Amino acid sequence: MAAFLPASPDQAAFRDELLAQGMLLASDVPGLYGHGAVFDDVLCAVDQWLGRVGAVEHPEQLRFPPLIPRRDLEMNGYLSSFPHLAGTVFSFEGGQAEALEQAERAGRHEDWSRCQAMTELTLTPAACYAAYPAMGARGSLPPGGATLDLGPAWVFRHEPSGDPARMQTFHMREMVRFGEPETVSAWRDRWRDRSVALLRSIGLDARADIASDPFFGRAGRMLAASQRDQELKFELLVPIAGPQPTAVASFNYHHDHFAAPYRIRTAAGAIAHTACIGFGLERITLALIQTHGPHPARWPEAVGHVLWPR
Amino acid sequence: MAAFLPASPDQAAFRDELLAQGMLLASDVPGLYGHGAVFDDVLCAVDQWLGRVGAVEHPEQLRFPPLIPRRDLEMNGYLSSFPHLAGTVFSFEGGQAEALEQAERAGRHEDWSRCQAMTELTLTPAACYAAYPAMGARGSLPPGGATLDLGPAWVFRHEPSGDPARMQTFHMREMVRFGEPETVSAWRDRWRDRSVALLRSIGLDARADIASDPFFGRAGRMLAASQRDQELKFELLVPIAGPQPTAVASFNYHHDHFAAPYRIRTAAGAIAHTACIGFGLERITLALIQTHGPHPARWPEAVGHVLWPR
């Protein structure tokens, strides 16, 4: 069992409130929730707003499912960096007798893991992981590179927690930029700065900060330090609940980390660089509810105008 | 490995067309696709249209993620009926040494299944599976029962196929009715008949037929026969590609199969009955493309009015 991350007292109180209001629906697995009507309405409004904002770049719209090929997880570096967060899909391959054994063990809530075998599928850790092989299959980028809008994708992180803002599966709304190094890193910086203003326009007390990914183990601490030194990752932090503000968006410059294994090339023939920006839709929704209360109709008029225009 | 279902020649040709048009993006796993901009645009229009149509019933809006608790799969009967279609989520639980071994084996595309352990999570087989425990947790239904709109949920079926209409993960748009037996079965029948007209209004050559679920094994054949005898399942069939028309929606009356394990009771205190209707959004999108061609702007005006009103 992955270590359970307990909630702080104010996180636990916020979670109880959300459940009592029907914003979230509890399951018997920590960090797995259904969404009530109001929560979903706000989440969709945030999603559509960010889509409208991103449309100024005329990104290509691509959408990917919550699963990616296992082979991509094997070759994109995720298992070295984040083995503890990855999820793989197993399924049944037996006949009559094995099916009966599996159903009986499962019915008694005993261990039936030996009845399951690994498939070709894994859970999507971030929406952009599916985009790199798709772009690699196309050949060279057009002059100027490419920008993708990946919409609101379901992603997975195996980190069961009592903090309602740390879900095991949630919507990440991502855009990805492919191109020359300077183009890509400037794009990442521009969106970071712009996004601070965007989140402030919906009344959130957001600030940007240098950040690092939750790399695994001892070597991971060095990777994290190097990532900070090179300013590869920024996060937007907003107070939700807990002792620290919560990251609700991240802005990542990958150099050629993802383009190299998939041979994504610029029009000039060099291996491209990539950057992605990702907004955590559930976290932004929680921040809005925490900041403005559980009744969107009573939120400040300016916030309503942004999220529900006309 | 699950048996691969090969495509018929016309299914393979349709798949090639869809990939060449950028409607779908291939992955290296059969039945796993990205969606291009036009495909997603049509799929979203179908989703929103069905949401508007369903709104006449004033259903409660609930949304659920692509994962459900393993415990629900263990107690809802799915593993007895459909062990071959279920997916379970495994993850890593080791330390430094195990992480290194896993990454090395995975990097060489060798078997790394022994590095993974079963989690508390499984893939959602149908959107409504998450709704039963949620409704059970509420206590009795209000008088008249309840109707849920579960929106466009990602579901999983482990059946790798070359038929583009048989995806391993896809969007199912479901509504669920809870209440007295007569109320629930009449609701199911009304939506079945209404849905034939709905699909015809977007130019699809739809007809309803008695159907059965793909139950596993020898005992499954008897379950399927009994399901047909009792008329528990109807499907809407539309020609897409292949020797038979494709099921694009289903209308299922469950008696107390789902309400009993979760003790979902009517206002009068009896175990409720349930029914669900589910629309396969990718399949309806494929049927529209197959019927009207790859350019929605050139589809019949009447179809456009339905899908993109105003």
Coordinates of C-alpha atoms in Angstrom, one line a residue:
Chain A
M1 CA 0.0 0.0 0.0
A2 CA 1.2 3.5 -0.9
A3 CA 1.8 5.6 2.2
F4 CA -1.4 7.5 3.0
L5 CA -0.8 11.3 3.3
P6 CA -3.1 12.4 6.2
A7 CA -4.9 15.7 6.0
S8 CA -4.1 18.7 8.1
P9 CA -6.9 19.7 10.5
D10 CA -8.1 22.5 8.1
Q11 CA -7.9 20.2 5.1
A12 CA -10.0 17.7 6.9
A13 CA -12.5 20.3 7.9
F14 CA -12.7 21.6 4.3
R15 CA -13.2 18.1 3.0
D16 CA -16.0 17.5 5.5
E17 CA -17.7 20.8 4.3
L18 CA -17.3 19.8 0.6
L19 CA -18.9 16.4 1.3
A20 CA -21.7 17.9 3.4
Q21 CA -22.5 20.4 0.7
G22 CA -22.6 17.7 -2.0
M23 CA -19.7 19.4 -3.9
L24 CA -17.8 16.2 -3.7
L25 CA -19.0 12.6 -3.2
A26 CA -16.8 10.4 -1.1
S27 CA -15.9 6.9 -2.1
D28 CA -14.2 4.3 0.1
V29 CA -10.8 5.1 -1.5
P30 CA -9.0 8.2 -0.3
G31 CA -8.5 10.8 -3.0
L32 CA -11.3 9.4 -5.3
Y33 CA -14.4 11.5 -5.5
G34 CA -17.5 12.0 -7.5
H35 CA -18.4 15.6 -8.4
G36 CA -21.7 17.1 -7.5
A37 CA -23.6 19.5 -9.9
V38 CA -22.3 22.8 -8.5
F39 CA -18.7 21.5 -8.4
D40 CA -19.0 20.2 -12.0
D41 CA -20.6 23.4 -13.2
V42 CA -17.7 25.5 -11.8
L43 CA -15.1 23.1 -13.1
C44 CA -16.6 23.2 -16.6
A45 CA -16.7 27.0 -16.5
V46 CA -13.0 27.1 -15.5
D47 CA -12.2 24.7 -18.3
Q48 CA -14.1 26.6 -20.9
W49 CA -12.6 29.9 -19.8
L50 CA -9.0 28.6 -20.0
G51 CA -9.9 27.2 -23.5
R52 CA -11.1 30.6 -24.6
V53 CA -8.0 32.3 -23.2
G54 CA -5.7 29.7 -24.9
A55 CA -7.6 30.1 -28.2
V56 CA -5.7 33.4 -28.9
E57 CA -2.7 31.1 -29.9
H58 CA -4.9 29.1 -32.3
P59 CA -3.6 25.9 -30.9
E60 CA -4.5 22.6 -32.6
Q61 CA -7.1 20.8 -30.5
L62 CA -6.2 17.2 -29.6
R63 CA -7.8 15.0 -27.0
F64 CA -6.4 11.9 -25.3
P65 CA -8.0 9.2 -23.1
P66 CA -7.1 8.5 -19.5
L67 CA -4.8 5.6 -20.7
I68 CA -1.6 5.6 -22.6
P69 CA 0.4 2.7 -24.1
R70 CA 2.7 1.0 -21.6
R71 CA 5.5 1.2 -24.1
D72 CA 5.4 5.0 -23.8
L73 CA 5.7 4.9 -20.0
E74 CA 8.7 2.6 -20.6
M75 CA 10.5 5.0 -22.8
N76 CA 9.6 8.5 -21.6
G77 CA 11.5 8.4 -18.4
Y78 CA 8.5 8.4 -16.1
L79 CA 9.3 5.1 -14.4
S80 CA 12.8 6.3 -13.4
S81 CA 11.6 9.6 -12.0
F82 CA 8.2 8.8 -10.6
P83 CA 7.8 5.0 -10.1
H84 CA 5.7 5.7 -6.9
L85 CA 3.1 7.7 -8.8
A86 CA 2.6 5.5 -11.9
G87 CA -0.4 3.2 -12.4
T88 CA -0.5 0.2 -14.7
V89 CA -3.6 -1.6 -16.0
F90 CA -3.9 -5.3 -15.4
S91 CA -6.6 -7.7 -16.6
F92 CA -7.8 -11.3 -16.7
E93 CA -6.5 -13.8 -19.2
G94 CA -7.7 -17.1 -17.9
G95 CA -10.5 -19.6 -18.7
Q96 CA -13.5 -20.9 -16.8
A97 CA -11.7 -22.3 -13.8
E98 CA -9.6 -19.2 -13.3
A99 CA -12.6 -16.9 -13.6
L100 CA -14.4 -18.8 -10.9
E101 CA -11.4 -18.7 -8.6
Q102 CA -11.0 -14.9 -9.2
A103 CA -14.7 -14.2 -8.6
E104 CA -14.7 -16.2 -5.4
R105 CA -11.6 -14.6 -4.0
A106 CA -12.8 -11.2 -4.9
G107 CA -16.2 -11.9 -3.4
R108 CA -14.5 -12.6 -0.1
H109 CA -12.3 -9.5 -0.5
E110 CA -9.2 -11.7 -0.5
D111 CA -6.2 -11.1 -2.6
W112 CA -7.0 -11.8 -6.3
S113 CA -4.0 -10.0 -7.8
R114 CA -2.4 -13.3 -9.0
C115 CA -5.5 -13.7 -11.3
Q116 CA -4.5 -10.5 -13.1
A117 CA -1.8 -10.0 -15.8
M118 CA -0.2 -6.8 -17.1
T119 CA -1.8 -5.3 -20.2
E120 CA -0.3 -3.0 -22.8
L121 CA -2.0 0.0 -21.1
T122 CA -1.0 2.3 -18.2
L123 CA -2.8 5.3 -16.7
T124 CA -2.0 8.8 -18.1
P125 CA 0.3 10.6 -15.7
A126 CA -0.1 13.9 -17.6
A127 CA -2.1 14.8 -20.7
C128 CA 1.0 15.7 -22.7
Y129 CA 2.5 12.2 -22.4
A130 CA 0.2 11.1 -25.2
A131 CA 1.0 14.1 -27.4
Y132 CA 4.7 13.4 -27.9
P133 CA 4.3 10.0 -29.7
A134 CA 1.5 11.6 -31.7
M135 CA 3.7 14.5 -32.8
G136 CA 6.7 12.2 -33.4
A137 CA 4.6 10.2 -35.8
R138 CA 3.9 13.2 -38.0
G139 CA 7.5 13.9 -39.0
S140 CA 9.0 17.4 -38.8
L141 CA 7.2 20.4 -37.2
P142 CA 6.1 23.2 -39.4
P143 CA 8.3 26.4 -39.4
G144 CA 7.6 28.2 -36.1
G145 CA 6.8 24.9 -34.4
A146 CA 3.4 23.8 -33.1
T147 CA 1.0 24.5 -30.2
L148 CA -1.5 22.0 -28.9
D149 CA -4.5 22.4 -26.6
L150 CA -5.2 19.1 -25.0
G151 CA -8.4 20.1 -23.3
P152 CA -9.5 18.7 -19.9
A153 CA -7.8 15.3 -19.6
W154 CA -8.1 12.8 -16.7
V155 CA -4.7 12.0 -15.2
F156 CA -3.6 9.7 -12.4
R157 CA -1.1 10.0 -9.5
H158 CA -1.0 7.2 -7.0
E159 CA -0.9 9.3 -3.8
P160 CA -3.8 8.5 -1.6
S161 CA -4.4 11.5 0.7
G162 CA -7.0 13.0 3.1
D163 CA -6.4 16.4 1.5
P164 CA -9.3 17.1 -0.8
A165 CA -6.9 19.0 -3.1
R166 CA -4.8 15.9 -3.6
M167 CA -6.9 13.6 -5.7
Q168 CA -5.6 10.3 -7.2
T169 CA -7.3 11.1 -10.5
F170 CA -8.2 14.6 -11.7
H171 CA -8.6 16.8 -14.7
M172 CA -5.5 18.5 -16.0
R173 CA -6.0 21.1 -18.7
E174 CA -2.8 21.3 -20.7
M175 CA -1.2 23.2 -23.6
V176 CA 2.1 22.1 -25.1
R177 CA 4.5 24.1 -27.2
F178 CA 7.0 22.5 -29.7
G179 CA 9.8 24.4 -31.4
E180 CA 13.1 26.1 -31.2
P181 CA 14.6 26.4 -27.6
E182 CA 14.2 30.2 -27.3
T183 CA 10.6 30.1 -28.7
V184 CA 9.6 27.4 -26.3
S185 CA 11.1 28.8 -23.2
A186 CA 9.8 32.3 -23.9
W187 CA 6.3 30.8 -24.4
R188 CA 6.5 29.0 -21.1
D189 CA 7.6 32.3 -19.3
R190 CA 4.9 34.3 -21.0
W191 CA 2.1 31.9 -20.0
R192 CA 3.5 31.7 -16.4
D193 CA 3.3 35.5 -16.1
R194 CA 0.0 35.7 -17.9
S195 CA -1.5 33.0 -15.7
V196 CA -0.8 34.9 -12.5
A197 CA -3.0 37.7 -13.8
L198 CA -5.6 35.2 -15.1
L199 CA -6.1 33.5 -11.7
R200 CA -6.1 36.9 -9.9
S201 CA -8.9 38.0 -12.3
I202 CA -11.1 35.2 -10.7
G203 CA -10.2 36.5 -7.3
L204 CA -7.5 33.9 -6.4
D205 CA -4.5 35.1 -4.4
A206 CA -2.0 33.5 -6.8
R207 CA 1.7 33.9 -7.0
A208 CA 4.4 32.1 -9.2
D209 CA 7.3 30.3 -7.7
I210 CA 10.2 28.1 -8.8
A211 CA 9.3 24.5 -8.1
S212 CA 10.5 20.9 -8.6
D213 CA 8.7 17.6 -9.3
P214 CA 8.3 15.0 -6.6
F215 CA 11.1 12.8 -7.9
F216 CA 11.5 9.4 -6.3
G217 CA 14.2 8.5 -3.8
R218 CA 17.7 9.7 -3.0
A219 CA 18.7 10.4 -6.7
G220 CA 15.4 12.3 -6.9
R221 CA 16.6 15.0 -4.5
M222 CA 19.5 15.8 -6.8
L223 CA 17.2 15.8 -9.8
A224 CA 14.9 18.2 -8.0
A225 CA 17.8 20.5 -7.0
S226 CA 19.0 20.6 -10.6
Q227 CA 15.5 21.3 -11.9
R228 CA 15.3 24.3 -9.5
D229 CA 18.7 25.5 -10.5
Q230 CA 17.8 25.5 -14.2
E231 CA 14.4 27.0 -13.5
L232 CA 12.7 24.3 -15.5
K233 CA 9.5 24.3 -13.4
F234 CA 7.3 27.0 -12.0
E235 CA 4.1 26.6 -10.2
L236 CA 1.2 28.9 -9.4
L237 CA 0.4 28.7 -5.7
V238 CA -3.0 29.6 -4.2
P239 CA -4.0 29.2 -0.6
I240 CA -6.7 26.4 -0.3
A241 CA -6.2 24.6 3.0
G242 CA -3.2 23.3 4.8
P243 CA 0.0 24.9 6.1
Q244 CA 1.3 25.7 2.6
P245 CA -0.4 27.2 -0.5
T246 CA -1.4 24.6 -3.1
A247 CA 0.0 24.4 -6.6
V248 CA -2.9 24.9 -9.0
A249 CA -0.9 25.2 -12.3
S250 CA 2.6 24.3 -13.5
F251 CA 4.8 25.7 -16.3
N252 CA 7.5 23.3 -17.5
Y253 CA 10.3 23.6 -19.9
H254 CA 11.6 20.1 -20.9
H255 CA 14.5 20.9 -23.2
D256 CA 14.6 17.8 -25.5
H257 CA 13.6 15.3 -22.8
F258 CA 10.3 14.4 -24.6
A259 CA 11.2 15.3 -28.1
A260 CA 14.4 13.2 -28.3
P261 CA 12.9 9.8 -27.7
Y262 CA 10.1 10.4 -30.2
R263 CA 12.5 12.2 -32.7
I264 CA 10.3 15.3 -32.9
R265 CA 12.2 17.7 -35.2
T266 CA 12.0 21.3 -36.0
A267 CA 11.5 22.4 -39.6
A268 CA 15.3 23.0 -39.7
G269 CA 15.9 19.3 -38.8
A270 CA 17.1 19.7 -35.2
I271 CA 15.5 17.9 -32.3
A272 CA 12.8 20.2 -31.0
H273 CA 12.4 21.5 -27.5
T274 CA 9.1 21.3 -25.7
A275 CA 7.2 23.0 -22.8
C276 CA 3.8 22.4 -21.3
I277 CA 1.5 24.4 -19.1
G278 CA -1.0 22.5 -17.0
F279 CA -3.9 23.7 -14.9
G280 CA -5.4 21.5 -12.2
L281 CA -9.1 22.0 -12.8
E282 CA -10.3 20.4 -9.5
R283 CA -7.8 22.5 -7.5
I284 CA -8.8 25.7 -9.2
T285 CA -12.4 24.8 -8.5
L286 CA -11.6 24.1 -4.8
A287 CA -9.7 27.4 -4.6
L288 CA -12.7 29.3 -6.0
I289 CA -15.1 27.6 -3.5
Q290 CA -12.7 28.2 -0.6
T291 CA -12.2 31.8 -1.6
H292 CA -15.7 32.8 -2.6
G293 CA -18.0 30.3 -0.8
P294 CA -20.2 27.4 -2.0
H295 CA -22.8 29.5 -3.9
P296 CA -21.4 30.7 -7.3
A297 CA -24.5 32.9 -7.8
R298 CA -23.2 35.0 -4.9
W299 CA -19.6 35.2 -6.1
P300 CA -18.2 38.7 -6.9
E301 CA -19.7 40.0 -10.2
A302 CA -16.3 40.4 -11.8
V303 CA -15.6 36.7 -11.2
G304 CA -18.9 35.6 -12.7
H305 CA -18.3 37.8 -15.8
V306 CA -15.0 36.0 -16.4
L307 CA -16.3 32.4 -15.8
W308 CA -19.8 32.8 -17.2
P309 CA -19.6 35.5 -19.8
R310 CA -22.8 37.1 -21.3
Chain B
M1 CA -2.9 -11.2 -23.9
A2 CA -6.6 -10.8 -24.6
A3 CA -7.6 -12.2 -27.9
F4 CA -7.3 -9.5 -30.6
L5 CA -10.5 -9.0 -32.6
P6 CA -9.5 -8.3 -36.2
A7 CA -11.3 -5.8 -38.3
S8 CA -13.4 -6.7 -41.2
P9 CA -12.1 -5.3 -44.5
D10 CA -14.5 -2.4 -44.5
Q11 CA -13.8 -1.7 -40.8
A12 CA -10.1 -1.6 -41.6
A13 CA -10.7 0.7 -44.6
F14 CA -12.8 3.1 -42.4
R15 CA -10.1 3.1 -39.7
D16 CA -7.4 4.0 -42.3
E17 CA -9.6 6.8 -43.6
L18 CA -10.2 8.2 -40.1
L19 CA -6.5 8.1 -39.4
A20 CA -5.6 9.7 -42.7
Q21 CA -8.2 12.5 -42.0
G22 CA -6.8 13.1 -38.6
M23 CA -10.2 12.3 -37.0
L24 CA -8.5 9.7 -34.8
L25 CA -4.8 9.4 -33.9
A26 CA -3.4 5.9 -33.7
S27 CA -1.4 4.6 -30.8
D28 CA 0.6 1.4 -30.7
V29 CA -2.2 -0.3 -28.8
P30 CA -5.3 -1.5 -30.7
G31 CA -8.4 0.3 -29.7
L32 CA -6.6 3.3 -28.1
Y33 CA -6.9 6.5 -30.0
G34 CA -6.4 10.2 -29.6
H35 CA -9.2 12.4 -31.0
G36 CA -8.5 15.1 -33.6
A37 CA -10.2 18.5 -33.5
V38 CA -13.1 17.7 -35.8
F39 CA -13.8 14.4 -34.1
D40 CA -13.8 16.0 -30.7
D41 CA -16.0 18.9 -31.9
V42 CA -18.7 16.4 -33.2
L43 CA -18.4 14.3 -30.0
C44 CA -18.9 17.3 -27.8
A45 CA -21.8 18.5 -29.9
V46 CA -23.5 15.0 -29.5
D47 CA -22.7 15.0 -25.8
Q48 CA -24.3 18.5 -25.3
W49 CA -27.3 17.7 -27.4
L50 CA -28.0 14.5 -25.4
G51 CA -27.6 16.6 -22.2
R52 CA -30.1 19.1 -23.4
V53 CA -32.5 16.3 -24.4
G54 CA -32.2 14.7 -21.0
A55 CA -32.6 18.0 -19.1
V56 CA -36.4 17.7 -19.7
E57 CA -36.4 15.2 -16.8
H58 CA -34.5 17.6 -14.5
P59 CA -32.0 14.9 -13.6
E60 CA -29.4 15.5 -10.9
Q61 CA -26.0 16.1 -12.5
L62 CA -23.3 13.9 -11.0
R63 CA -19.9 13.2 -12.6
F64 CA -17.5 10.3 -11.8
P65 CA -13.8 9.7 -12.7
P66 CA -12.5 6.8 -14.9
L67 CA -11.7 4.8 -11.8
I68 CA -13.9 3.2 -9.2
P69 CA -13.0 1.5 -5.9
R70 CA -11.9 -2.1 -6.3
R71 CA -14.3 -3.0 -3.6
D72 CA -17.2 -2.0 -5.7
L73 CA -16.1 -4.2 -8.6
E74 CA -15.8 -7.0 -6.0
M75 CA -19.4 -6.7 -4.8
N76 CA -21.4 -5.5 -7.9
G77 CA -21.2 -8.8 -9.8
Y78 CA -19.0 -7.5 -12.6
L79 CA -16.2 -10.0 -12.0
S80 CA -18.6 -13.0 -12.3
S81 CA -20.2 -11.7 -15.5
F82 CA -17.4 -9.9 -17.3
P83 CA -14.0 -11.0 -15.9
H84 CA -12.5 -10.7 -19.4
L85 CA -13.5 -7.0 -19.8
A86 CA -12.4 -5.7 -16.4
G87 CA -9.3 -3.7 -15.8
T88 CA -7.5 -3.2 -12.4
V89 CA -4.9 -0.6 -11.4
F90 CA -1.6 -1.8 -10.1
S91 CA 1.3 0.3 -8.9
F92 CA 4.7 0.3 -7.3
E93 CA 5.3 -0.2 -3.6
G94 CA 9.1 -0.8 -3.3
G95 CA 12.1 1.1 -2.4
Q96 CA 15.3 2.3 -4.2
A97 CA 16.5 -1.2 -5.3
E98 CA 13.1 -2.3 -6.6
A99 CA 12.6 1.0 -8.4
L100 CA 15.9 0.6 -10.2
E101 CA 15.1 -3.0 -11.2
Q102 CA 11.7 -1.9 -12.4
A103 CA 13.1 0.9 -14.5
E104 CA 15.8 -1.3 -16.0
R105 CA 13.4 -4.1 -16.9
A106 CA 10.9 -1.6 -18.4
G107 CA 13.6 0.2 -20.3
R108 CA 14.5 -3.1 -22.0
H109 CA 10.7 -3.7 -22.6
E110 CA 11.0 -6.9 -20.5
D111 CA 8.3 -8.1 -18.1
W112 CA 8.1 -5.8 -15.1
S113 CA 4.7 -7.0 -13.9
R114 CA 6.2 -8.5 -10.7
C115 CA 7.3 -5.0 -9.6
Q116 CA 3.7 -3.9 -9.5
A117 CA 1.0 -4.6 -6.8
M118 CA -2.7 -4.4 -6.9
T119 CA -4.2 -1.1 -5.6
E120 CA -7.6 -0.2 -4.3
L121 CA -8.6 1.1 -7.7
T122 CA -10.1 -0.4 -10.9
L123 CA -11.2 1.0 -14.2
T124 CA -14.8 2.1 -14.5
P125 CA -16.7 -0.4 -16.7
A126 CA -19.8 1.8 -17.0
A127 CA -20.5 5.2 -15.6
C128 CA -23.4 4.0 -13.5
Y129 CA -21.2 1.6 -11.4
A130 CA -20.0 4.6 -9.4
A131 CA -23.5 6.0 -8.9
Y132 CA -24.9 3.0 -7.0
P133 CA -22.7 3.3 -3.9
A134 CA -23.1 7.1 -4.0
M135 CA -26.9 6.7 -3.9
G136 CA -26.8 3.9 -1.3
A137 CA -24.9 6.2 1.0
R138 CA -27.7 8.8 1.0
G139 CA -30.4 6.6 2.6
S140 CA -33.8 6.2 1.0
L141 CA -34.9 7.7 -2.3
P142 CA -37.3 10.6 -2.3
P143 CA -41.0 9.8 -3.3
G144 CA -41.0 9.1 -7.0
G145 CA -37.4 8.0 -7.0
A146 CA -34.5 9.7 -8.6
T147 CA -32.9 10.4 -12.0
L148 CA -29.2 11.0 -12.5
D149 CA -27.4 12.4 -15.5
L150 CA -23.8 11.1 -15.3
G151 CA -22.5 13.2 -18.3
P152 CA -19.8 11.9 -20.6
A153 CA -17.8 9.5 -18.6
W154 CA -14.7 7.5 -19.7
V155 CA -15.2 3.8 -19.4
F156 CA -13.0 0.8 -20.1
R157 CA -13.5 -2.6 -21.8
H158 CA -10.5 -4.8 -22.3
E159 CA -11.2 -5.9 -25.8
P160 CA -8.4 -4.9 -28.2
S161 CA -9.8 -4.7 -31.7
G162 CA -9.0 -3.4 -35.2
D163 CA -12.6 -2.2 -35.5
P164 CA -12.4 1.6 -34.9
A165 CA -15.9 1.4 -33.3
R166 CA -14.6 -1.0 -30.7
M167 CA -12.3 1.1 -28.5
Q168 CA -10.8 -0.1 -25.2
T169 CA -11.7 3.2 -23.5
F170 CA -14.4 5.6 -24.7
H171 CA -17.1 8.0 -23.5
M172 CA -20.4 6.7 -22.3
R173 CA -23.1 9.2 -21.6
E174 CA -25.4 7.7 -19.1
M175 CA -28.6 8.5 -17.3
V176 CA -29.8 6.3 -14.4
R177 CA -33.3 5.9 -13.0
F178 CA -34.0 4.7 -9.4
G179 CA -37.5 3.9 -8.1
E180 CA -40.5 1.5 -8.1
P181 CA -40.3 -1.4 -10.7
E182 CA -43.0 -0.1 -13.0
T183 CA -41.7 3.5 -13.0
V184 CA -38.2 2.3 -13.8
S185 CA -39.1 -0.1 -16.5
A186 CA -41.5 2.3 -18.2
W187 CA -38.8 5.0 -18.1
R188 CA -36.4 2.6 -19.8
D189 CA -38.9 1.7 -22.5
R190 CA -39.8 5.4 -23.1
W191 CA -36.2 6.4 -23.6
R192 CA -35.6 3.4 -25.9
D193 CA -38.4 4.5 -28.2
R194 CA -37.5 8.2 -27.9
S195 CA -33.9 7.5 -28.7
V196 CA -34.7 5.8 -32.0
A197 CA -36.4 9.1 -33.1
L198 CA -33.5 11.1 -31.6
L199 CA -30.8 9.3 -33.7
R200 CA -33.0 9.4 -36.8
S201 CA -33.2 13.2 -36.3
I202 CA -29.4 13.4 -36.9
G203 CA -29.7 11.2 -40.0
L204 CA -28.7 7.9 -38.6
D205 CA -30.5 4.7 -39.7
A206 CA -31.2 3.5 -36.2
R207 CA -33.4 0.7 -35.0
A208 CA -34.0 -0.9 -31.5
D209 CA -33.5 -4.6 -30.9
I210 CA -33.5 -6.9 -27.9
A211 CA -29.9 -7.6 -26.9
S212 CA -27.7 -9.3 -24.4
D213 CA -24.5 -8.5 -22.6
P214 CA -21.2 -10.3 -23.6
F215 CA -21.3 -12.5 -20.5
F216 CA -18.2 -14.7 -20.0
G217 CA -17.9 -18.4 -20.6
R218 CA -20.4 -21.3 -20.7
A219 CA -22.6 -20.0 -17.9
G220 CA -22.6 -16.7 -19.7
R221 CA -24.6 -18.1 -22.6
M222 CA -27.4 -19.0 -20.3
L223 CA -27.3 -15.6 -18.6
A224 CA -27.5 -14.0 -22.1
A225 CA -30.5 -16.2 -23.1
S226 CA -32.3 -15.3 -19.8
Q227 CA -31.5 -11.6 -20.3
R228 CA -33.1 -11.8 -23.8
D229 CA -36.1 -13.7 -22.5
Q230 CA -36.8 -11.1 -19.9
E231 CA -36.2 -8.3 -22.3
L232 CA -33.8 -6.7 -19.8
K233 CA -31.5 -5.1 -22.5
F234 CA -32.3 -3.3 -25.7
E235 CA -29.7 -1.7 -28.0
L236 CA -29.9 0.9 -30.8
L237 CA -28.2 -0.4 -33.8
V238 CA -26.8 1.8 -36.6
P239 CA -24.7 0.7 -39.6
I240 CA -21.1 1.9 -39.3
A241 CA -18.8 -0.6 -40.8
G242 CA -18.6 -4.4 -40.7
P243 CA -21.1 -7.2 -41.4
Q244 CA -23.5 -6.2 -38.7
P245 CA -24.9 -2.9 -37.5
T246 CA -23.1 -1.5 -34.4
A247 CA -24.8 -0.9 -31.0
V248 CA -24.5 2.9 -30.3
A249 CA -26.8 3.0 -27.2
S250 CA -28.2 0.6 -24.7
F251 CA -31.3 0.6 -22.4
N252 CA -31.0 -1.7 -19.4
Y253 CA -33.4 -2.7 -16.7
H254 CA -31.6 -4.2 -13.8
H255 CA -34.4 -5.2 -11.4
D256 CA -32.7 -4.9 -8.0
H257 CA -29.3 -6.2 -9.2
F258 CA -27.5 -3.0 -8.3
A259 CA -29.8 -1.6 -5.7
A260 CA -29.7 -4.7 -3.4
P261 CA -26.0 -4.8 -2.7
Y262 CA -26.0 -1.1 -1.8
R263 CA -29.4 -1.2 -0.1
I264 CA -30.9 1.6 -2.2
R265 CA -34.5 1.8 -0.9
T266 CA -37.6 3.6 -2.2
A267 CA -39.4 6.1 0.0
A268 CA -41.7 3.2 1.0
G269 CA -38.7 1.2 2.3
A270 CA -38.5 -1.5 -0.4
I271 CA -35.3 -2.2 -2.3
A272 CA -35.5 0.0 -5.4
H273 CA -35.2 -1.1 -9.0
T274 CA -32.8 0.6 -11.4
A275 CA -32.4 1.2 -15.1
C276 CA -29.7 2.9 -17.1
I277 CA -29.5 4.3 -20.6
G278 CA -26.1 4.7 -22.1
F279 CA -25.0 6.4 -25.4
G280 CA -21.6 5.6 -26.8
L281 CA -20.3 9.0 -27.8
E282 CA -17.4 7.8 -30.0
R283 CA -19.7 5.3 -31.8
I284 CA -22.4 8.0 -32.5
T285 CA -19.6 10.3 -33.7
L286 CA -18.2 7.6 -36.0
A287 CA -21.8 6.8 -37.3
L288 CA -22.3 10.5 -38.1
I289 CA -18.9 10.7 -40.0
Q290 CA -19.7 7.4 -41.9
T291 CA -23.2 8.6 -42.8
H292 CA -22.6 12.3 -43.6
G293 CA -18.9 12.4 -44.4
P294 CA -15.8 14.0 -42.8
H295 CA -16.9 17.7 -43.1
P296 CA -19.6 18.7 -40.6
A297 CA -20.0 22.0 -42.3
R298 CA -21.4 20.1 -45.3
W299 CA -23.8 17.9 -43.3
P300 CA -27.5 18.2 -44.0
E301 CA -28.8 21.4 -42.5
A302 CA -31.4 19.6 -40.3
V303 CA -28.6 17.7 -38.7
G304 CA -26.5 20.8 -38.1
H305 CA -29.6 22.5 -36.5
V306 CA -29.9 19.6 -34.0
L307 CA -26.2 19.3 -33.1
W308 CA -25.2 23.0 -33.2
P309 CA -28.4 25.0 -32.5
R310 CA -28.6 28.7 -33.1

